[in-house]
Amino acid sequence: MLRRLFAPRPVEGIERGIPVSIVSMTDVVKSYPSAQKGGAPVVAIDGVTLEVERGDVYGIIGYSGAGKSTLVRLVNGLEKATSGSIVVNGTEITSLPERSMRAVRGDIGMIFQQFNLFNSKTVARNVAYPLEVAGRSSAEVTARVAEMLAFVGLSDKAKNYPDQLSGGQKQRVGIARALATSPSLLLADEATSALDPETTSEVLSLLARVNRELGVTIILITHEMDVIRSLATKVAVMDGGRIVERGDVFDVFSQPENAASARFVSTVVQGIPSPVEVATLKARHEGRIVTFSFRDGNASQAQVFLDLAAAGIRFELVYGGINDIRGRAFGHLTLALTGDDAAIDSVLARIATHSEVTEVSR
Ligand code: ADP
């Protein structure tokens, strides 16, 4: 029953392996007038091009003020782009009148950091709300509310009020409400940022089911790298209104190319010593401190040790960690190397031909 009502709509092209975008942004700029008279406008989005394909869980990450929320508000038409093109579900929305925008919005669900539930309505009435606004019959509303509450595991809370629920339960009501009208796209703006770690992982598992079982595409805005690591399939890193890096989550986490992404990644990736830790390592260990990075369990880790031993370099493992992202592993091992400097230089050059080598201190 659940599956039938939720069955993702057939999408032309998918069965032929052609990627189909649900959101397609091209050269989008959004600027706001300056708060000061005559001041320069605030450019919140500065030339963003982004394709989100059906079925993606697309994470948008960036520090506060990077432009993430503005990006989401552009997708659901709460803000109009200053220039550029935004196509949602095949409709160009940049110059769409508000009346037509409502139809586009009907296919987009949204959840928020502060849940945005009606405190004066019961859980069931909160979930019923978008269905009533959409003019569904009361029999249909009743059936759908029951189905949604069962999906999020809150059937027994139907008659409770939001104030009687925990944060995680409130967000589950938020998800039930957002999905009541069977949208194909869910926008999640810092949806787990107000939750403790355990509740966060419950909500993330629910969102993973929303994507996998219901076929809903999710755009996930967060400043929490861990959320991206556990849920997203693709990620875009925003900085100063631009997308500075994007791609497969494993690639961006294991080998960030942009300095801002690297800063984010280093906060959650195991095994990269911070500058303070490097100083401690240097004080504690003799020799040159070198980090070797490995991806996907290739043979190069064993080769590093073989190469060092063959060159007569003594090594000691001083720092390290292995990370798992959706079943793929990468890691960083930091060694203190002692021996002849020229021999170390030459072996590091050799190792650099098959592994990533970063000398962090010498
Ligand atoms: P984030 O969600 O990444 O924290 P925002 O999208 O909220 O970033 O904001 C991006 C930039 O745009 C910030 O500099 C912010 O101050 C500015 N901004 C956002 N909304 C408005 C607005 N309505 N008026 C003026 N400036 C805004």
mmCIF file of C-alpha atoms and ligand atoms in Angstrom:
data_model
loop_
_atom_site.group_PDB
_atom_site.id
_atom_site.type_symbol
_atom_site.label_atom_id
_atom_site.label_comp_id
_atom_site.label_asym_id
_atom_site.label_seq_id
_atom_site.Cartn_x
_atom_site.Cartn_y
_atom_site.Cartn_z
ATOM 1 C CA MET A 1 0.000 0.000 0.000
ATOM 2 C CA LEU A 2 2.752 2.365 1.066
ATOM 3 C CA ARG A 3 4.821 1.474 -1.953
ATOM 4 C CA ARG A 4 1.950 1.940 -4.377
ATOM 5 C CA LEU A 5 1.006 5.386 -3.122
ATOM 6 C CA PHE A 6 4.619 6.398 -2.929
ATOM 7 C CA ALA A 7 5.763 4.802 -6.162
ATOM 8 C CA PRO A 8 8.180 7.256 -7.768
ATOM 9 C CA ARG A 9 6.815 8.609 -10.987
ATOM 10 C CA PRO A 10 8.331 7.079 -14.104
ATOM 11 C CA VAL A 11 10.891 9.500 -15.415
ATOM 12 C CA GLU A 12 11.579 9.655 -19.097
ATOM 13 C CA GLY A 13 15.175 8.870 -19.867
ATOM 14 C CA ILE A 14 16.128 7.167 -16.598
ATOM 15 C CA GLU A 15 15.440 3.700 -17.992
ATOM 16 C CA ARG A 16 17.675 4.536 -20.928
ATOM 17 C CA GLY A 17 20.446 5.575 -18.573
ATOM 18 C CA ILE A 18 20.167 9.239 -19.484
ATOM 19 C CA PRO A 19 20.688 11.459 -16.430
ATOM 20 C CA VAL A 20 17.616 13.545 -15.748
ATOM 21 C CA SER A 21 17.986 16.722 -13.733
ATOM 22 C CA ILE A 22 15.293 17.653 -11.257
ATOM 23 C CA VAL A 23 17.021 20.974 -10.522
ATOM 24 C CA SER A 24 19.183 22.711 -13.053
ATOM 25 C CA MET A 25 20.752 26.067 -12.168
ATOM 26 C CA THR A 26 22.813 27.988 -14.699
ATOM 27 C CA ASP A 27 24.900 31.083 -13.898
ATOM 28 C CA VAL A 28 22.569 32.059 -11.083
ATOM 29 C CA VAL A 29 23.222 35.342 -9.304
ATOM 30 C CA LYS A 30 21.243 36.636 -6.340
ATOM 31 C CA SER A 31 22.073 39.995 -4.882
ATOM 32 C CA TYR A 32 20.362 42.001 -2.177
ATOM 33 C CA PRO A 33 20.414 45.780 -1.887
ATOM 34 C CA SER A 34 22.864 47.044 0.699
ATOM 35 C CA ALA A 35 21.495 47.792 4.154
ATOM 36 C CA GLN A 36 23.348 51.132 3.961
ATOM 37 C CA LYS A 37 22.081 53.763 1.610
ATOM 38 C CA GLY A 38 24.271 53.852 -1.493
ATOM 39 C CA GLY A 39 26.315 50.827 -0.324
ATOM 40 C CA ALA A 40 27.339 48.004 -2.638
ATOM 41 C CA PRO A 41 24.741 45.220 -3.036
ATOM 42 C CA VAL A 42 25.280 41.983 -1.083
ATOM 43 C CA VAL A 43 25.936 39.193 -3.567
ATOM 44 C CA ALA A 44 24.583 36.092 -1.787
ATOM 45 C CA ILE A 45 24.841 33.781 -4.828
ATOM 46 C CA ASP A 46 27.602 34.602 -7.244
ATOM 47 C CA GLY A 47 27.242 32.678 -10.515
ATOM 48 C CA VAL A 48 26.164 29.182 -9.439
ATOM 49 C CA THR A 49 25.682 26.366 -11.936
ATOM 50 C CA LEU A 50 24.349 23.143 -10.426
ATOM 51 C CA GLU A 51 22.638 19.992 -11.683
ATOM 52 C CA VAL A 52 20.761 17.807 -9.227
ATOM 53 C CA GLU A 53 19.658 14.517 -10.760
ATOM 54 C CA ARG A 54 16.588 12.512 -9.770
ATOM 55 C CA GLY A 55 17.410 10.140 -6.952
ATOM 56 C CA ASP A 56 20.379 12.171 -5.694
ATOM 57 C CA VAL A 57 20.970 13.038 -2.078
ATOM 58 C CA TYR A 58 22.835 16.232 -2.837
ATOM 59 C CA GLY A 59 24.610 17.858 0.093
ATOM 60 C CA ILE A 60 25.342 21.583 0.023
ATOM 61 C CA ILE A 61 27.915 22.486 2.617
ATOM 62 C CA GLY A 62 29.616 25.692 3.629
ATOM 63 C CA TYR A 63 30.290 28.014 6.524
ATOM 64 C CA SER A 64 27.598 30.358 7.762
ATOM 65 C CA GLY A 65 26.994 33.126 5.232
ATOM 66 C CA ALA A 66 28.250 31.031 2.290
ATOM 67 C CA GLY A 67 24.858 31.305 0.520
ATOM 68 C CA LYS A 68 23.329 27.886 1.238
ATOM 69 C CA SER A 69 19.929 29.054 2.496
ATOM 70 C CA THR A 70 19.616 31.550 -0.330
ATOM 71 C CA LEU A 71 20.273 28.733 -2.794
ATOM 72 C CA VAL A 72 17.419 26.690 -1.285
ATOM 73 C CA ARG A 73 15.057 29.658 -1.278
ATOM 74 C CA LEU A 74 15.813 30.171 -4.973
ATOM 75 C CA VAL A 75 14.924 26.537 -5.732
ATOM 76 C CA ASN A 76 11.497 26.774 -4.113
ATOM 77 C CA GLY A 77 10.890 30.249 -5.512
ATOM 78 C CA LEU A 78 10.776 32.067 -2.166
ATOM 79 C CA GLU A 79 13.461 34.295 -3.666
ATOM 80 C CA LYS A 80 13.783 35.361 -7.289
ATOM 81 C CA ALA A 81 17.181 35.151 -8.946
ATOM 82 C CA THR A 82 18.746 38.443 -10.026
ATOM 83 C CA SER A 83 20.002 36.717 -13.177
ATOM 84 C CA GLY A 84 20.568 33.237 -14.572
ATOM 85 C CA SER A 85 18.273 30.283 -15.099
ATOM 86 C CA ILE A 86 16.680 27.851 -12.632
ATOM 87 C CA VAL A 87 14.723 24.897 -14.001
ATOM 88 C CA VAL A 88 12.831 22.791 -11.450
ATOM 89 C CA ASN A 89 11.106 19.639 -12.675
ATOM 90 C CA GLY A 90 11.241 20.930 -16.239
ATOM 91 C CA THR A 91 9.817 24.396 -15.456
ATOM 92 C CA GLU A 92 11.919 27.546 -15.750
ATOM 93 C CA ILE A 93 11.015 29.356 -12.532
ATOM 94 C CA THR A 94 13.094 32.524 -12.656
ATOM 95 C CA SER A 95 10.332 34.623 -14.162
ATOM 96 C CA LEU A 96 7.348 32.490 -13.224
ATOM 97 C CA PRO A 97 4.335 34.349 -11.794
ATOM 98 C CA GLU A 98 3.489 33.453 -8.165
ATOM 99 C CA ARG A 99 0.308 31.627 -9.191
ATOM 100 C CA SER A 100 2.240 29.171 -11.421
ATOM 101 C CA MET A 101 4.996 28.922 -8.817
ATOM 102 C CA ARG A 102 2.504 27.338 -6.424
ATOM 103 C CA ALA A 103 2.160 24.323 -8.702
ATOM 104 C CA VAL A 104 5.954 23.911 -8.841
ATOM 105 C CA ARG A 105 6.141 24.258 -5.051
ATOM 106 C CA GLY A 106 3.520 21.512 -4.678
ATOM 107 C CA ASP A 107 6.138 19.065 -5.841
ATOM 108 C CA ILE A 108 8.727 20.290 -3.324
ATOM 109 C CA GLY A 109 8.708 19.403 0.382
ATOM 110 C CA MET A 110 10.764 21.310 2.898
ATOM 111 C CA ILE A 111 12.043 20.645 6.410
ATOM 112 C CA PHE A 112 13.720 23.129 8.717
ATOM 113 C CA GLN A 113 16.135 23.351 11.618
ATOM 114 C CA GLN A 114 13.404 24.642 13.969
ATOM 115 C CA PHE A 115 10.821 22.185 12.567
ATOM 116 C CA ASN A 116 8.261 24.991 11.930
ATOM 117 C CA LEU A 117 5.305 22.951 13.214
ATOM 118 C CA PHE A 118 1.996 24.502 14.277
ATOM 119 C CA ASN A 119 2.083 24.201 18.066
ATOM 120 C CA SER A 120 -1.686 24.660 18.357
ATOM 121 C CA LYS A 121 -2.393 21.710 16.025
ATOM 122 C CA THR A 122 -2.027 18.027 16.849
ATOM 123 C CA VAL A 123 0.596 15.941 15.082
ATOM 124 C CA ALA A 124 -2.100 14.525 12.777
ATOM 125 C CA ARG A 125 -3.423 18.015 11.938
ATOM 126 C CA ASN A 126 0.109 19.236 11.180
ATOM 127 C CA VAL A 127 0.583 16.422 8.675
ATOM 128 C CA ALA A 128 -2.926 16.979 7.292
ATOM 129 C CA TYR A 129 -2.315 20.684 6.683
ATOM 130 C CA PRO A 130 -0.652 20.568 3.227
ATOM 131 C CA LEU A 131 -3.220 18.015 2.062
ATOM 132 C CA GLU A 132 -6.078 20.282 3.153
ATOM 133 C CA VAL A 133 -4.469 23.260 1.439
ATOM 134 C CA ALA A 134 -4.217 21.101 -1.708
ATOM 135 C CA GLY A 135 -7.988 20.453 -1.440
ATOM 136 C CA ARG A 136 -7.850 16.689 -0.855
ATOM 137 C CA SER A 137 -11.028 14.953 0.356
ATOM 138 C CA SER A 138 -11.243 14.274 4.073
ATOM 139 C CA ALA A 139 -11.156 10.473 3.496
ATOM 140 C CA GLU A 140 -7.976 10.915 1.490
ATOM 141 C CA VAL A 141 -6.467 13.192 4.144
ATOM 142 C CA THR A 142 -7.222 10.709 6.933
ATOM 143 C CA ALA A 143 -5.726 7.783 5.012
ATOM 144 C CA ARG A 144 -2.652 9.681 3.972
ATOM 145 C CA VAL A 145 -1.958 11.083 7.450
ATOM 146 C CA ALA A 146 -2.155 7.571 8.932
ATOM 147 C CA GLU A 147 0.159 6.275 6.257
ATOM 148 C CA MET A 148 2.705 9.044 6.734
ATOM 149 C CA LEU A 149 2.727 8.719 10.521
ATOM 150 C CA ALA A 150 3.289 4.970 10.145
ATOM 151 C CA PHE A 151 6.172 5.666 7.768
ATOM 152 C CA VAL A 152 7.930 7.942 10.272
ATOM 153 C CA GLY A 153 7.063 5.657 13.219
ATOM 154 C CA LEU A 154 4.757 8.083 15.039
ATOM 155 C CA SER A 155 1.308 6.498 14.669
ATOM 156 C CA ASP A 156 0.909 6.527 18.445
ATOM 157 C CA LYS A 157 1.535 10.297 18.626
ATOM 158 C CA ALA A 158 -1.222 11.358 16.212
ATOM 159 C CA LYS A 159 -3.232 13.129 18.907
ATOM 160 C CA ASN A 160 -0.263 14.687 20.719
ATOM 161 C CA TYR A 161 0.830 18.299 20.317
ATOM 162 C CA PRO A 162 4.338 19.242 19.139
ATOM 163 C CA ASP A 163 5.262 20.497 22.632
ATOM 164 C CA GLN A 164 4.829 16.951 23.923
ATOM 165 C CA LEU A 165 7.420 15.554 21.519
ATOM 166 C CA SER A 166 11.212 15.313 21.569
ATOM 167 C CA GLY A 167 13.243 17.201 18.963
ATOM 168 C CA GLY A 168 13.756 14.054 16.882
ATOM 169 C CA GLN A 169 10.031 13.285 16.962
ATOM 170 C CA LYS A 170 9.224 16.859 15.928
ATOM 171 C CA GLN A 171 11.518 16.545 12.941
ATOM 172 C CA ARG A 172 9.875 13.230 12.026
ATOM 173 C CA VAL A 173 6.512 15.050 12.034
ATOM 174 C CA GLY A 174 8.173 17.708 9.863
ATOM 175 C CA ILE A 175 9.251 15.004 7.417
ATOM 176 C CA ALA A 176 5.770 13.391 7.413
ATOM 177 C CA ARG A 177 4.218 16.790 6.696
ATOM 178 C CA ALA A 178 6.756 17.654 3.989
ATOM 179 C CA LEU A 179 6.091 14.366 2.191
ATOM 180 C CA ALA A 180 2.308 14.226 2.673
ATOM 181 C CA THR A 181 1.583 15.488 -0.837
ATOM 182 C CA SER A 182 4.127 13.036 -2.375
ATOM 183 C CA PRO A 183 6.621 15.614 -3.658
ATOM 184 C CA SER A 184 9.490 14.364 -5.763
ATOM 185 C CA LEU A 185 11.986 16.792 -4.183
ATOM 186 C CA LEU A 186 12.716 17.381 -0.490
ATOM 187 C CA LEU A 187 14.731 20.405 0.631
ATOM 188 C CA ALA A 188 16.311 20.016 4.053
ATOM 189 C CA ASP A 189 17.735 23.232 5.522
ATOM 190 C CA GLU A 190 19.950 22.373 8.521
ATOM 191 C CA ALA A 191 17.340 19.745 9.403
ATOM 192 C CA THR A 192 19.461 18.036 12.039
ATOM 193 C CA SER A 193 21.423 21.022 13.363
ATOM 194 C CA ALA A 194 19.194 21.437 16.445
ATOM 195 C CA LEU A 195 19.379 17.737 17.366
ATOM 196 C CA ASP A 196 21.783 15.775 19.545
ATOM 197 C CA PRO A 197 24.056 13.243 17.796
ATOM 198 C CA GLU A 198 21.912 10.195 18.541
ATOM 199 C CA THR A 199 18.703 11.838 17.358
ATOM 200 C CA THR A 200 20.566 13.190 14.339
ATOM 201 C CA SER A 201 21.450 9.670 13.244
ATOM 202 C CA GLU A 202 17.805 8.541 13.667
ATOM 203 C CA VAL A 203 16.602 11.392 11.464
ATOM 204 C CA LEU A 204 19.368 10.708 8.927
ATOM 205 C CA SER A 205 18.309 7.041 8.715
ATOM 206 C CA LEU A 206 14.745 8.164 8.100
ATOM 207 C CA LEU A 207 15.901 10.531 5.341
ATOM 208 C CA ALA A 208 17.907 7.685 3.790
ATOM 209 C CA ARG A 209 14.672 5.620 3.689
ATOM 210 C CA VAL A 210 12.807 8.570 2.165
ATOM 211 C CA ASN A 211 15.344 8.587 -0.643
ATOM 212 C CA ARG A 212 15.708 4.835 -1.089
ATOM 213 C CA GLU A 213 12.162 3.594 -0.529
ATOM 214 C CA LEU A 214 10.157 6.549 -1.784
ATOM 215 C CA GLY A 215 12.498 7.650 -4.555
ATOM 216 C CA VAL A 216 12.483 11.260 -3.304
ATOM 217 C CA THR A 217 15.435 13.428 -4.380
ATOM 218 C CA ILE A 218 16.922 15.294 -1.415
ATOM 219 C CA ILE A 219 18.882 18.537 -1.349
ATOM 220 C CA LEU A 220 20.488 18.798 2.032
ATOM 221 C CA ILE A 221 21.901 22.061 3.322
ATOM 222 C CA THR A 222 24.175 21.737 6.321
ATOM 223 C CA HIS A 223 27.313 22.977 7.977
ATOM 224 C CA GLU A 224 27.767 19.520 9.507
ATOM 225 C CA MET A 225 30.228 17.475 7.478
ATOM 226 C CA ASP A 226 29.152 14.300 9.285
ATOM 227 C CA VAL A 227 25.648 14.648 7.888
ATOM 228 C CA ILE A 228 27.081 14.760 4.400
ATOM 229 C CA ARG A 229 29.350 11.813 5.088
ATOM 230 C CA SER A 230 26.535 9.561 6.263
ATOM 231 C CA LEU A 231 23.750 10.523 3.871
ATOM 232 C CA ALA A 232 24.789 12.395 0.746
ATOM 233 C CA THR A 233 25.834 10.818 -2.518
ATOM 234 C CA LYS A 234 27.103 14.085 -3.995
ATOM 235 C CA VAL A 235 28.321 17.251 -2.407
ATOM 236 C CA ALA A 236 28.895 20.847 -3.388
ATOM 237 C CA VAL A 237 31.018 23.081 -1.164
ATOM 238 C CA MET A 238 29.972 26.743 -1.091
ATOM 239 C CA ASP A 239 32.175 29.643 -0.133
ATOM 240 C CA GLY A 240 31.375 33.315 -0.686
ATOM 241 C CA GLY A 241 28.276 32.587 -2.779
ATOM 242 C CA ARG A 242 30.117 30.282 -5.170
ATOM 243 C CA ILE A 243 30.431 26.534 -5.484
ATOM 244 C CA VAL A 244 34.150 26.018 -4.971
ATOM 245 C CA GLU A 245 34.178 22.234 -5.231
ATOM 246 C CA ARG A 246 31.668 19.531 -6.090
ATOM 247 C CA GLY A 247 31.490 15.860 -6.822
ATOM 248 C CA ASP A 248 31.182 12.410 -5.364
ATOM 249 C CA VAL A 249 31.317 12.559 -1.557
ATOM 250 C CA PHE A 250 34.149 10.031 -1.358
ATOM 251 C CA ASP A 251 36.284 12.019 -3.809
ATOM 252 C CA VAL A 252 35.714 15.372 -2.102
ATOM 253 C CA PHE A 253 36.377 13.903 1.355
ATOM 254 C CA SER A 254 39.392 11.837 0.441
ATOM 255 C CA GLN A 255 41.047 14.366 -1.870
ATOM 256 C CA PRO A 256 39.643 17.884 -1.481
ATOM 257 C CA GLU A 257 41.095 20.203 -4.084
ATOM 258 C CA ASN A 258 39.896 23.521 -2.746
ATOM 259 C CA ALA A 259 41.299 25.150 0.399
ATOM 260 C CA ALA A 260 37.837 25.810 1.900
ATOM 261 C CA SER A 261 36.758 22.201 1.293
ATOM 262 C CA ALA A 262 40.002 20.943 2.768
ATOM 263 C CA ARG A 263 39.335 22.971 5.927
ATOM 264 C CA PHE A 264 35.865 21.419 6.295
ATOM 265 C CA VAL A 265 37.045 17.942 5.528
ATOM 266 C CA SER A 266 39.856 18.111 8.052
ATOM 267 C CA THR A 267 37.298 18.710 10.824
ATOM 268 C CA VAL A 268 35.690 15.304 10.343
ATOM 269 C CA VAL A 269 38.236 13.175 8.541
ATOM 270 C CA GLN A 270 40.218 10.882 10.818
ATOM 271 C CA GLY A 271 43.950 10.935 10.647
ATOM 272 C CA ILE A 272 45.045 14.391 9.484
ATOM 273 C CA PRO A 273 47.019 16.059 12.297
ATOM 274 C CA SER A 274 46.048 19.684 12.957
ATOM 275 C CA PRO A 275 48.862 22.283 13.113
ATOM 276 C CA VAL A 276 48.758 22.065 16.948
ATOM 277 C CA GLU A 277 49.042 18.274 16.784
ATOM 278 C CA VAL A 278 51.924 18.541 14.315
ATOM 279 C CA ALA A 279 53.771 20.739 16.812
ATOM 280 C CA THR A 280 53.188 18.137 19.548
ATOM 281 C CA LEU A 281 54.357 15.325 17.275
ATOM 282 C CA LYS A 282 57.463 17.304 16.383
ATOM 283 C CA ALA A 283 58.250 17.868 20.059
ATOM 284 C CA ARG A 284 57.753 14.206 20.903
ATOM 285 C CA HIS A 285 59.445 12.471 17.990
ATOM 286 C CA GLU A 286 62.756 12.686 16.275
ATOM 287 C CA GLY A 287 62.996 12.953 12.521
ATOM 288 C CA ARG A 288 60.840 14.215 9.689
ATOM 289 C CA ILE A 289 57.069 14.017 10.071
ATOM 290 C CA VAL A 290 55.400 12.825 6.865
ATOM 291 C CA THR A 291 51.740 11.993 6.144
ATOM 292 C CA PHE A 292 50.944 9.280 3.588
ATOM 293 C CA SER A 293 47.381 9.217 2.227
ATOM 294 C CA PHE A 294 45.692 6.118 0.836
ATOM 295 C CA ARG A 295 42.422 5.612 -0.989
ATOM 296 C CA ASP A 296 40.239 2.549 -1.535
ATOM 297 C CA GLY A 297 42.553 -0.009 0.068
ATOM 298 C CA ASN A 298 45.002 -0.054 -2.828
ATOM 299 C CA ALA A 299 48.310 -1.831 -2.411
ATOM 300 C CA SER A 300 50.319 1.357 -1.970
ATOM 301 C CA GLN A 301 50.237 1.266 1.849
ATOM 302 C CA ALA A 302 52.280 -1.932 1.939
ATOM 303 C CA GLN A 303 54.503 -0.489 -0.782
ATOM 304 C CA VAL A 304 55.283 2.585 1.343
ATOM 305 C CA PHE A 305 56.613 0.399 4.167
ATOM 306 C CA LEU A 306 58.576 -1.770 1.727
ATOM 307 C CA ASP A 307 60.142 1.283 0.083
ATOM 308 C CA LEU A 308 61.126 2.829 3.443
ATOM 309 C CA ALA A 309 62.627 -0.435 4.702
ATOM 310 C CA ALA A 310 64.529 -0.996 1.444
ATOM 311 C CA ALA A 311 66.054 2.496 1.724
ATOM 312 C CA GLY A 312 67.151 1.816 5.300
ATOM 313 C CA ILE A 313 64.892 4.535 6.743
ATOM 314 C CA ARG A 314 63.624 3.988 10.283
ATOM 315 C CA PHE A 315 59.973 4.816 10.689
ATOM 316 C CA GLU A 316 57.551 5.105 13.535
ATOM 317 C CA LEU A 317 53.766 5.458 13.181
ATOM 318 C CA VAL A 318 52.843 8.586 15.150
ATOM 319 C CA TYR A 319 49.353 9.544 13.966
ATOM 320 C CA GLY A 320 46.686 8.128 11.697
ATOM 321 C CA GLY A 321 43.148 7.099 10.920
ATOM 322 C CA ILE A 322 41.022 5.218 8.427
ATOM 323 C CA ASN A 323 37.685 6.620 7.214
ATOM 324 C CA ASP A 324 34.732 4.816 5.748
ATOM 325 C CA ILE A 325 32.326 6.532 3.398
ATOM 326 C CA ARG A 326 29.485 4.338 2.222
ATOM 327 C CA GLY A 327 31.680 1.268 2.166
ATOM 328 C CA ARG A 328 34.774 2.869 0.637
ATOM 329 C CA ALA A 329 37.830 3.498 2.756
ATOM 330 C CA PHE A 330 40.589 6.062 2.757
ATOM 331 C CA GLY A 331 43.133 6.945 5.357
ATOM 332 C CA HIS A 332 46.083 9.009 6.415
ATOM 333 C CA LEU A 333 49.104 7.657 8.247
ATOM 334 C CA THR A 334 51.705 9.983 9.683
ATOM 335 C CA LEU A 335 55.191 8.593 10.269
ATOM 336 C CA ALA A 336 58.296 10.002 11.882
ATOM 337 C CA LEU A 337 61.209 9.142 9.575
ATOM 338 C CA THR A 338 64.823 9.039 10.694
ATOM 339 C CA GLY A 339 67.871 8.341 8.570
ATOM 340 C CA ASP A 340 70.049 9.992 5.978
ATOM 341 C CA ASP A 341 68.286 13.141 4.671
ATOM 342 C CA ALA A 342 69.208 12.546 1.040
ATOM 343 C CA ALA A 343 68.004 8.939 1.309
ATOM 344 C CA ILE A 344 64.704 10.143 2.804
ATOM 345 C CA ASP A 345 64.303 12.691 -0.026
ATOM 346 C CA SER A 346 64.896 10.040 -2.619
ATOM 347 C CA VAL A 347 62.516 7.477 -1.091
ATOM 348 C CA LEU A 348 59.786 10.109 -0.648
ATOM 349 C CA ALA A 349 60.136 11.002 -4.327
ATOM 350 C CA ARG A 350 59.774 7.318 -5.219
ATOM 351 C CA ILE A 351 56.747 6.850 -2.931
ATOM 352 C CA ALA A 352 55.140 9.977 -4.401
ATOM 353 C CA THR A 353 54.863 8.128 -7.724
ATOM 354 C CA HIS A 354 52.300 5.698 -6.220
ATOM 355 C CA SER A 355 50.947 7.398 -3.067
ATOM 356 C CA GLU A 356 50.115 10.866 -1.817
ATOM 357 C CA VAL A 357 52.901 12.202 0.358
ATOM 358 C CA THR A 358 52.787 15.376 2.487
ATOM 359 C CA GLU A 359 55.774 16.366 4.570
ATOM 360 C CA VAL A 360 54.158 18.174 7.488
ATOM 361 C CA SER A 361 57.304 19.070 9.397
ATOM 362 C CA ARG A 362 61.056 18.541 9.175
HETATM 363 P P1 ADP B 1 24.143 30.494 4.673
HETATM 364 O O1 ADP B 1 22.806 29.813 4.544
HETATM 365 O O2 ADP B 1 25.236 29.731 3.992
HETATM 366 O O3 ADP B 1 24.480 30.806 6.087
HETATM 367 P P2 ADP B 1 22.799 32.766 3.480
HETATM 368 O O4 ADP B 1 22.252 32.263 2.205
HETATM 369 O O5 ADP B 1 21.850 32.876 4.634
HETATM 370 O O6 ADP B 1 24.063 31.887 3.894
HETATM 371 O O7 ADP B 1 23.445 34.192 3.261
HETATM 372 C C1 ADP B 1 24.407 34.472 2.259
HETATM 373 C C2 ADP B 1 24.750 35.952 2.267
HETATM 374 O O8 ADP B 1 23.637 36.718 1.830
HETATM 375 C C3 ADP B 1 25.096 36.492 3.632
HETATM 376 O O9 ADP B 1 26.106 37.458 3.475
HETATM 377 C C4 ADP B 1 23.811 37.132 4.109
HETATM 378 O O10 ADP B 1 24.062 38.161 5.020
HETATM 379 C C5 ADP B 1 23.234 37.648 2.811
HETATM 380 N N1 ADP B 1 21.753 37.671 2.827
HETATM 381 C C6 ADP B 1 20.940 36.589 2.916
HETATM 382 N N2 ADP B 1 19.647 36.962 2.892
HETATM 383 C C7 ADP B 1 19.642 38.332 2.796
HETATM 384 C C8 ADP B 1 18.614 39.320 2.719
HETATM 385 N N3 ADP B 1 17.318 38.996 2.728
HETATM 386 N N4 ADP B 1 19.004 40.614 2.620
HETATM 387 C C9 ADP B 1 20.315 40.957 2.592
HETATM 388 N N5 ADP B 1 21.326 40.074 2.647
HETATM 389 C C10 ADP B 1 21.004 38.773 2.754
#
